[in-house]
Tab-separated table of C-alpha atoms and ligand atoms in Angstrom:
chain	number	residue	atom	x	y	z
A	1	MET	CA	140.870	181.881	74.926
A	2	LYS	CA	139.260	180.199	72.086
A	3	THR	CA	141.814	177.944	70.159
A	4	SER	CA	141.483	176.150	66.719
A	5	THR	CA	141.912	172.830	68.608
A	6	ASP	CA	138.837	173.211	70.722
A	7	ILE	CA	136.431	172.193	67.956
A	8	ARG	CA	137.235	168.607	67.127
A	9	HIS	CA	135.771	165.780	65.172
A	10	ASN	CA	138.209	163.122	65.937
A	11	TRP	CA	137.316	162.251	69.670
A	12	THR	CA	138.315	158.758	70.547
A	13	LEU	CA	136.249	156.664	73.052
A	14	GLN	CA	139.185	156.285	75.448
A	15	GLU	CA	139.850	160.070	75.587
A	16	VAL	CA	136.063	160.414	76.519
A	17	ILE	CA	136.290	157.650	79.143
A	18	SER	CA	139.256	159.614	80.535
A	19	LEU	CA	137.088	162.733	80.892
A	20	TYR	CA	134.463	160.876	82.710
A	21	GLU	CA	137.413	159.503	85.125
A	22	LEU	CA	138.456	162.995	86.053
A	23	PRO	CA	137.805	164.099	89.581
A	24	PHE	CA	134.412	165.843	89.593
A	25	GLN	CA	136.008	169.364	90.181
A	26	GLU	CA	138.350	169.184	87.605
A	27	LEU	CA	135.939	168.123	85.069
A	28	MET	CA	133.583	170.960	86.123
A	29	PHE	CA	136.471	173.438	85.877
A	30	ARG	CA	137.290	172.383	82.337
A	31	ALA	CA	133.631	172.501	81.319
A	32	GLN	CA	133.243	176.045	82.772
A	33	THR	CA	136.361	177.253	81.353
A	34	ILE	CA	135.257	176.185	77.738
A	35	HIS	CA	131.693	177.502	78.395
A	36	ARG	CA	133.049	180.964	79.256
A	37	GLN	CA	135.068	181.118	76.210
A	38	TYR	CA	132.046	180.374	73.880
A	39	HIS	CA	129.065	181.475	75.552
A	40	ASP	CA	127.746	184.257	77.889
A	41	PRO	CA	127.441	182.280	81.190
A	42	GLN	CA	124.588	184.512	82.309
A	43	GLU	CA	122.585	183.652	79.374
A	44	ILE	CA	119.850	180.887	79.096
A	45	GLN	CA	117.791	180.122	75.895
A	46	LEU	CA	114.148	179.042	76.368
A	47	SER	CA	112.425	176.506	73.852
A	48	THR	CA	108.829	175.705	74.364
A	49	LEU	CA	107.480	172.141	72.970
A	50	LEU	CA	104.155	171.204	71.575
A	51	SER	CA	103.072	167.853	70.541
A	52	ILE	CA	101.309	168.359	67.262
A	53	LYS	CA	100.334	164.713	66.722
A	54	THR	CA	100.280	162.405	69.611
A	55	GLY	CA	100.706	158.515	70.045
A	56	ALA	CA	100.067	155.727	67.926
A	57	CYS	CA	103.570	155.936	66.452
A	58	PRO	CA	104.711	152.719	64.496
A	59	GLU	CA	108.175	152.885	65.907
A	60	ASP	CA	109.014	150.663	68.842
A	61	CYS	CA	111.466	152.918	71.069
A	62	ASN	CA	111.475	151.122	74.381
A	63	TYR	CA	111.410	154.381	76.366
A	64	CYS	CA	108.516	156.152	74.644
A	65	SER	CA	104.899	156.718	75.853
A	66	GLN	CA	103.847	157.276	72.154
A	67	SER	CA	104.969	154.168	70.755
A	68	GLY	CA	102.079	151.894	69.445
A	69	HIS	CA	104.083	148.710	70.471
A	70	HIS	CA	103.506	149.502	74.122
A	71	ASN	CA	100.186	149.956	76.274
A	72	THR	CA	100.765	153.231	77.975
A	73	ASN	CA	97.207	154.456	78.225
A	74	LEU	CA	98.163	157.579	76.141
A	75	GLU	CA	95.285	159.666	74.740
A	76	LYS	CA	96.163	159.680	71.072
A	77	GLU	CA	95.463	162.934	68.959
A	78	LYS	CA	95.657	163.477	65.233
A	79	LEU	CA	97.613	166.167	63.529
A	80	MET	CA	96.666	169.370	65.245
A	81	LYS	CA	95.146	172.177	63.282
A	82	VAL	CA	97.424	174.928	62.199
A	83	ALA	CA	95.329	177.781	64.170
A	84	LYS	CA	95.637	175.836	67.339
A	85	VAL	CA	99.429	175.443	66.879
A	86	VAL	CA	99.818	179.222	66.238
A	87	GLU	CA	97.571	179.926	69.374
A	88	GLN	CA	99.944	177.833	71.283
A	89	ALA	CA	103.121	179.361	69.893
A	90	LYS	CA	101.632	182.986	70.802
A	91	LEU	CA	101.283	181.804	74.331
A	92	ALA	CA	104.779	180.422	74.490
A	93	LYS	CA	106.064	183.727	73.069
A	94	GLU	CA	104.136	185.864	75.549
A	95	LYS	CA	105.773	183.762	78.378
A	96	GLY	CA	109.190	184.404	77.305
A	97	ALA	CA	110.172	181.406	74.883
A	98	ASP	CA	112.396	182.378	71.750
A	99	ARG	CA	112.000	179.034	69.991
A	100	PHE	CA	109.020	176.957	69.444
A	101	CYS	CA	109.432	173.116	68.860
A	102	MET	CA	106.697	171.058	67.367
A	103	GLY	CA	106.912	167.188	67.762
A	104	ALA	CA	104.907	164.560	65.961
A	105	ALA	CA	104.914	160.791	66.720
A	106	TRP	CA	105.747	159.605	63.189
A	107	ARG	CA	108.183	157.356	61.596
A	108	SER	CA	108.442	160.194	58.991
A	109	PRO	CA	105.938	162.774	57.802
A	110	SER	CA	103.598	161.456	55.090
A	111	LYS	CA	103.232	163.267	51.646
A	112	LYS	CA	99.723	164.456	52.839
A	113	ASP	CA	100.924	165.761	56.111
A	114	MET	CA	103.736	167.890	54.628
A	115	PRO	CA	101.554	170.956	53.568
A	116	TYR	CA	100.242	171.295	57.100
A	117	VAL	CA	103.468	171.313	58.647
A	118	VAL	CA	104.832	173.642	56.052
A	119	GLU	CA	102.092	175.975	57.033
A	120	MET	CA	102.706	175.726	60.783
A	121	VAL	CA	106.604	176.683	60.199
A	122	LYS	CA	105.541	179.592	58.004
A	123	GLU	CA	102.916	180.894	60.545
A	124	VAL	CA	104.893	180.291	63.750
A	125	LYS	CA	107.904	182.054	62.269
A	126	SER	CA	105.768	184.832	61.209
A	127	LEU	CA	105.250	185.594	65.051
A	128	GLY	CA	108.992	186.215	65.314
A	129	LEU	CA	109.781	182.953	66.992
A	130	GLU	CA	112.561	180.556	65.825
A	131	THR	CA	111.038	177.317	64.709
A	132	CYS	CA	112.028	173.751	65.353
A	133	MET	CA	110.410	170.470	64.340
A	134	THR	CA	110.862	166.849	65.219
A	135	LEU	CA	108.824	164.690	62.984
A	136	GLY	CA	110.929	161.568	62.608
A	137	MET	CA	113.153	160.630	59.709
A	138	LEU	CA	113.385	162.982	56.812
A	139	SER	CA	114.384	162.165	53.095
A	140	SER	CA	116.475	164.974	51.493
A	141	ASP	CA	113.407	166.162	49.624
A	142	GLN	CA	111.459	166.765	52.908
A	143	ALA	CA	114.475	168.430	54.495
A	144	GLY	CA	114.603	170.747	51.589
A	145	GLU	CA	110.832	171.403	51.822
A	146	LEU	CA	111.020	172.447	55.338
A	147	ALA	CA	114.174	174.402	54.756
A	148	GLU	CA	112.346	176.438	52.187
A	149	ALA	CA	109.560	176.925	54.349
A	150	GLY	CA	112.016	178.670	56.765
A	151	LEU	CA	112.358	176.081	59.468
A	152	ASP	CA	115.328	176.972	61.653
A	153	TYR	CA	116.069	173.772	63.508
A	154	TYR	CA	115.228	170.100	63.033
A	155	ASN	CA	115.655	167.881	66.066
A	156	HIS	CA	116.488	164.209	65.663
A	157	ASN	CA	118.314	162.453	68.365
A	158	LEU	CA	120.859	159.583	68.177
A	159	ASP	CA	119.447	158.649	71.568
A	160	THR	CA	122.166	156.255	72.726
A	161	SER	CA	125.541	154.533	71.827
A	162	PRO	CA	125.658	152.728	68.409
A	163	GLU	CA	126.484	149.674	70.557
A	164	HIS	CA	123.387	150.018	73.038
A	165	TYR	CA	120.909	151.140	70.209
A	166	ASN	CA	119.659	147.695	69.259
A	167	SER	CA	118.494	147.047	72.693
A	168	ILE	CA	116.308	150.339	72.543
A	169	ILE	CA	114.873	150.506	69.055
A	170	THR	CA	114.601	147.942	66.332
A	171	THR	CA	112.351	149.698	63.830
A	172	ARG	CA	114.963	152.172	62.546
A	173	THR	CA	118.791	151.986	62.312
A	174	TYR	CA	121.424	154.207	63.838
A	175	GLN	CA	122.506	154.604	60.251
A	176	ASP	CA	118.881	155.869	59.351
A	177	ARG	CA	119.246	158.490	61.987
A	178	LEU	CA	122.615	159.629	60.681
A	179	ASP	CA	121.044	159.878	57.089
A	180	THR	CA	118.328	162.180	58.466
A	181	LEU	CA	120.808	164.433	60.224
A	182	GLU	CA	122.923	164.572	56.996
A	183	HIS	CA	119.679	165.509	54.997
A	184	VAL	CA	118.983	168.261	57.495
A	185	ARG	CA	122.548	169.619	57.516
A	186	ALA	CA	122.773	169.503	53.637
A	187	ALA	CA	119.380	171.530	53.420
A	188	GLY	CA	120.979	174.247	55.481
A	189	MET	CA	118.834	173.934	58.748
A	190	LYS	CA	120.404	173.972	62.039
A	191	VAL	CA	120.846	170.488	63.658
A	192	CYS	CA	119.296	169.636	67.088
A	193	ALA	CA	120.610	166.274	68.057
A	194	GLY	CA	121.254	164.671	71.369
A	195	GLY	CA	120.331	161.572	73.360
A	196	ILE	CA	118.568	160.081	76.593
A	197	LEU	CA	120.456	158.893	79.570
A	198	GLY	CA	119.297	156.381	81.982
A	199	LEU	CA	118.199	153.734	79.402
A	200	GLY	CA	120.317	151.038	81.357
A	201	GLU	CA	123.514	151.955	79.209
A	202	THR	CA	126.859	151.827	80.797
A	203	ARG	CA	129.336	154.855	81.128
A	204	LYS	CA	131.166	153.370	77.935
A	205	ASP	CA	127.939	153.685	76.038
A	206	ARG	CA	127.349	157.386	77.291
A	207	ALA	CA	130.928	158.112	76.048
A	208	SER	CA	130.153	156.333	72.682
A	209	LEU	CA	127.162	158.538	72.267
A	210	MET	CA	129.018	161.692	72.850
A	211	CYS	CA	131.829	160.525	70.477
A	212	ALA	CA	129.058	159.787	67.834
A	213	LEU	CA	127.629	163.393	68.428
A	214	ALA	CA	130.946	165.287	68.448
A	215	ASN	CA	132.316	163.290	65.480
A	216	LEU	CA	129.614	164.121	63.189
A	217	PRO	CA	130.700	166.463	60.200
A	218	ALA	CA	129.663	169.508	61.937
A	219	HIS	CA	128.768	169.593	65.727
A	220	PRO	CA	124.925	169.803	66.221
A	221	ASN	CA	123.955	173.372	66.705
A	222	SER	CA	121.866	172.358	69.627
A	223	VAL	CA	122.358	169.237	71.863
A	224	PRO	CA	119.542	168.107	73.994
A	225	VAL	CA	120.553	165.943	77.019
A	226	ASN	CA	117.456	164.074	78.251
A	227	MET	CA	117.120	162.053	81.383
A	228	LEU	CA	114.799	159.053	80.950
A	229	VAL	CA	111.219	159.801	82.252
A	230	PRO	CA	110.254	156.281	83.049
A	231	ILE	CA	106.814	155.493	81.547
A	232	GLU	CA	104.517	152.850	82.862
A	233	GLY	CA	103.797	150.236	80.202
A	234	THR	CA	107.180	150.625	78.336
A	235	PRO	CA	109.825	147.955	78.654
A	236	LEU	CA	112.087	150.698	80.338
A	237	ALA	CA	109.539	151.573	83.003
A	238	ASP	CA	111.505	149.965	85.910
A	239	VAL	CA	114.961	150.457	84.817
A	240	GLU	CA	117.494	151.532	87.449
A	241	PRO	CA	117.613	155.466	87.566
A	242	LEU	CA	120.827	156.982	86.548
A	243	GLU	CA	122.805	158.752	89.308
A	244	GLU	CA	122.383	162.405	89.017
A	245	LEU	CA	126.017	163.334	89.162
A	246	GLU	CA	126.603	160.903	86.218
A	247	PHE	CA	124.197	163.102	84.302
A	248	VAL	CA	125.899	166.291	85.308
A	249	ARG	CA	129.129	164.744	84.283
A	250	THR	CA	127.775	163.918	80.834
A	251	VAL	CA	126.565	167.530	80.470
A	252	ALA	CA	130.045	168.708	81.420
A	253	ILE	CA	131.564	166.345	78.837
A	254	ALA	CA	128.974	167.457	75.983
A	255	ARG	CA	130.190	171.066	76.690
A	256	ILE	CA	133.823	170.306	76.428
A	257	MET	CA	133.515	168.099	73.302
A	258	MET	CA	130.995	170.467	71.415
A	259	PRO	CA	132.059	173.946	72.725
A	260	ALA	CA	130.056	176.234	70.527
A	261	SER	CA	126.786	174.178	70.699
A	262	THR	CA	123.918	175.017	72.985
A	263	VAL	CA	123.405	172.292	75.435
A	264	ARG	CA	119.870	171.814	76.451
A	265	LEU	CA	118.747	170.346	79.747
A	266	SER	CA	115.762	168.494	78.442
A	267	ALA	CA	113.476	165.831	79.584
A	268	GLY	CA	113.493	164.843	83.290
A	269	ARG	CA	113.747	168.200	84.999
A	270	GLU	CA	110.518	167.571	86.681
A	271	ASN	CA	112.041	164.833	88.822
A	272	MET	CA	115.311	166.839	89.244
A	273	SER	CA	116.060	169.056	92.231
A	274	GLU	CA	116.992	172.788	91.648
A	275	SER	CA	120.611	171.962	93.046
A	276	THR	CA	121.038	169.176	90.433
A	277	GLN	CA	119.831	171.391	87.517
A	278	THR	CA	122.055	174.343	88.958
A	279	LEU	CA	124.986	171.721	88.676
A	280	CYS	CA	124.031	171.045	85.048
A	281	PHE	CA	124.049	174.876	84.345
A	282	LEU	CA	127.550	175.141	85.970
A	283	ALA	CA	128.656	172.206	83.820
A	284	GLY	CA	127.518	174.080	80.751
A	285	ALA	CA	123.911	173.607	80.013
A	286	ASN	CA	122.598	176.864	78.662
A	287	SER	CA	119.035	176.051	77.474
A	288	ILE	CA	116.021	174.253	78.921
A	289	PHE	CA	112.392	173.308	77.587
A	290	TYR	CA	110.211	175.830	79.276
A	291	GLY	CA	106.513	175.497	79.748
A	292	GLU	CA	104.375	173.078	81.788
A	293	ALA	CA	104.539	170.111	79.354
A	294	LEU	CA	107.221	168.458	77.282
A	295	LEU	CA	105.348	166.317	74.642
A	296	THR	CA	103.339	163.943	76.799
A	297	THR	CA	104.863	164.171	80.309
A	298	PRO	CA	105.136	167.247	82.583
A	299	ASN	CA	107.797	169.616	82.825
A	300	PRO	CA	108.317	172.262	85.733
A	301	ASP	CA	105.814	175.011	85.934
A	302	ALA	CA	106.948	178.156	84.053
A	303	ASP	CA	106.534	180.215	87.229
A	304	LYS	CA	108.917	177.934	89.046
A	305	ASP	CA	111.396	178.090	86.315
A	306	ARG	CA	111.206	181.872	86.185
A	307	GLN	CA	111.977	181.937	89.926
A	308	LEU	CA	114.851	179.677	89.337
A	309	ILE	CA	116.354	181.886	86.303
A	310	GLN	CA	115.970	184.833	88.837
A	311	LYS	CA	117.588	183.009	91.686
A	312	LEU	CA	120.534	182.207	89.325
A	313	GLY	CA	120.736	185.652	87.885
A	314	PHE	CA	120.251	184.412	84.261
A	315	LYS	CA	119.346	186.655	81.363
A	316	ILE	CA	116.854	185.026	78.912
A	317	LYS	CA	118.174	184.900	75.324
A	318	ASN	CA	116.249	187.141	72.951
A	319	ALA	CA	113.610	187.783	75.553
A	320	GLU	CA	110.993	190.087	74.039
A	321	ILE	CA	109.510	190.307	77.835
A	322	THR	CA	110.308	192.699	80.530
A	323	GLU	CA	112.530	191.342	83.352
A	324	GLU	CA	109.484	191.921	85.587
A	325	GLU	CA	107.227	189.672	83.405
A	326	ALA	CA	109.983	186.983	83.124
A	327	THR	CA	110.793	186.838	86.755
A	328	GLY	CA	107.383	187.956	88.408
A	329	ILE	CA	109.488	190.221	90.659
A	330	PRO	CA	108.077	193.871	90.730
A	331	ALA	CA	110.123	196.420	88.719
A	332	GLU	CA	110.721	198.487	91.815
A	333	VAL	CA	112.312	195.551	93.577
A	334	LEU	CA	114.376	194.859	90.555
A	335	ALA	CA	115.547	198.461	90.245
A	336	ALA	CA	116.430	198.490	94.053
A	337	ASP	CA	118.359	195.343	93.681
A	338	GLU	CA	120.211	196.821	90.850
A	339	ALA	CA	120.991	199.973	92.803
A	340	GLU	CA	122.214	198.214	95.710
A	341	SER	CA	124.447	195.914	93.592
A	342	LYS	CA	125.942	199.013	91.792
A	343	GLN	CA	126.719	200.755	95.205
A	344	GLU	CA	128.403	197.405	96.271
A	345	MET	CA	130.508	197.396	92.995
A	346	PHE	CA	131.406	200.922	93.595
A	347	ILE	CA	132.448	200.258	97.375
A	348	ASP	CA	134.502	197.253	96.059
A	349	ALA	CA	136.207	199.638	93.588
A	350	MET	CA	137.151	202.118	96.073
A	351	ALA	CA	138.578	199.509	98.669
B	401	SAM	N1	109.009	160.880	66.689
B	401	SAM	C1	110.079	161.655	66.453
B	401	SAM	C2	111.379	160.826	66.620
B	401	SAM	O1	111.562	160.221	67.653
B	401	SAM	O2	112.289	161.129	65.861
B	401	SAM	C3	110.040	162.904	67.338
B	401	SAM	C4	109.504	162.849	68.826
B	401	SAM	S1	110.506	161.988	69.991
B	401	SAM	C5	109.421	161.944	71.373
B	401	SAM	C6	111.830	163.059	70.320
B	401	SAM	C7	112.763	162.467	71.439
B	401	SAM	O3	112.430	162.676	72.841
B	401	SAM	C8	113.395	161.177	71.339
B	401	SAM	O4	114.110	160.881	70.369
B	401	SAM	C9	113.924	160.953	72.829
B	401	SAM	O5	115.363	161.235	72.897
B	401	SAM	C10	113.174	161.886	73.582
B	401	SAM	N2	112.161	161.200	74.570
B	401	SAM	C11	110.917	160.475	74.156
B	401	SAM	N3	110.497	159.946	75.293
B	401	SAM	C12	111.261	160.004	76.433
B	401	SAM	C13	111.286	159.891	77.523
B	401	SAM	N4	110.310	158.991	78.089
B	401	SAM	N5	112.244	160.161	78.507
B	401	SAM	C14	113.147	161.130	78.032
B	401	SAM	N6	113.353	161.471	76.529
B	401	SAM	C15	112.257	160.974	75.797
B	402	DTB	C1	114.291	166.189	72.953
B	402	DTB	O1	115.588	165.781	72.807
B	402	DTB	N1	113.567	166.038	73.966
B	402	DTB	C2	112.113	166.623	73.741
B	402	DTB	C3	112.373	167.073	72.329
B	402	DTB	N2	113.675	166.651	71.949
B	402	DTB	C4	111.548	166.835	71.229
B	402	DTB	C5	111.277	165.589	73.839
B	402	DTB	C6	111.238	165.089	75.236
B	402	DTB	C7	110.036	164.063	75.446
B	402	DTB	C8	109.877	163.593	76.797
B	402	DTB	C9	108.875	162.508	76.873
B	402	DTB	C10	107.387	163.047	76.656
B	402	DTB	O2	107.029	164.077	77.023
B	402	DTB	O3	106.630	162.428	75.853
B	403	SF4	FE1	107.799	157.298	67.844
B	403	SF4	FE2	109.563	159.042	68.394
B	403	SF4	FE3	108.284	157.967	70.456
B	403	SF4	FE4	110.101	156.574	68.821
B	403	SF4	S1	110.496	158.376	70.138
B	403	SF4	S2	108.108	155.925	69.542
B	403	SF4	S3	109.822	157.615	66.871
B	403	SF4	S4	107.429	159.283	68.920
């Protein structure tokens, strides 16, 4: 049962640390209980990402392949033509995604770029896809312009705790990030905000990041939880990897603290076993980035993800493709499976 006390904005650091210290089974049970009250546990949402402007970013984010401050041998690309973006969005829709997320390696969009991104929003939206953009910091006027164009979601992450932040990024402040999130919210767009784990932060930092997200004036509609993808040439290339169960715990805690939000299992799935991903789904993750690439790094093959979706019995949210197309399993086999499970249910009911 949902209760009025589930949605809170007054989490203390100590409470969150106590959640981390729960026995794993208890934490998972609490996360699943909340998950089932707010979401259909069989449903998964698929977002596809496209880098619309790649590399040469003036920001110095220590983890990022696209920062001009690090030598990562990345091929830089100017802002993509609108027609090419639309072509990619169509392909994403055909493969079953219901949201298309466009990312640009900018500190913030320039005045001359705004008309192009506005056009992208309008065209992608007209395909019947939800739209999301991540373009760096936004002024309130820019947020208003994107909202007016029909942009559904804006992604801007807090990335890590306020305490750990200065050892990761120096070219924009935590407050700058909070200001952008406020501009997005005030403009009426849905907020997508999360962070990255495995940046050499402590458990206390992870708890503090979760507090910063859940104590925003409204919970982000979407919370991407990224596992660092180590990039050669960045200062974090050789950081000690985070233990996977600690990642799963953090997903469970995000679910408990932000019950109604979509929690997205984001970067890092390429290096994660199906079993760890499944634990993340059990912990309350109900969305993934779907498609062979994230922005500059690989993501699992769409075919492999469709097989996983099928193995776990997920339904794809707002899917406009048939189950056969989504799973790659012939319709006759799906029909036979369904008949068999109906028969089992009938036998169970008679027993
Ligand atoms: N430039 C924009 C910005 O930072 O606001 C948008 C693009 S940026 C690549 C979006 C997010 O991707 C970052 O905030 C970070 O959380 C995540 N990210 C970037 N590089 C990553 C990496 N190597 N591993 C995991 N997550 C990463
Ligand atoms: C988010 O939180 N993760 C996505 C999306 N928002 C834009 C980006 C992940 C990027 C991973 C590294 C790369 O591919 O460059
Ligand atoms: Fe630029 Fe975004 Fe990468 Fe930071 S995370 S360097 S802002 S592209």
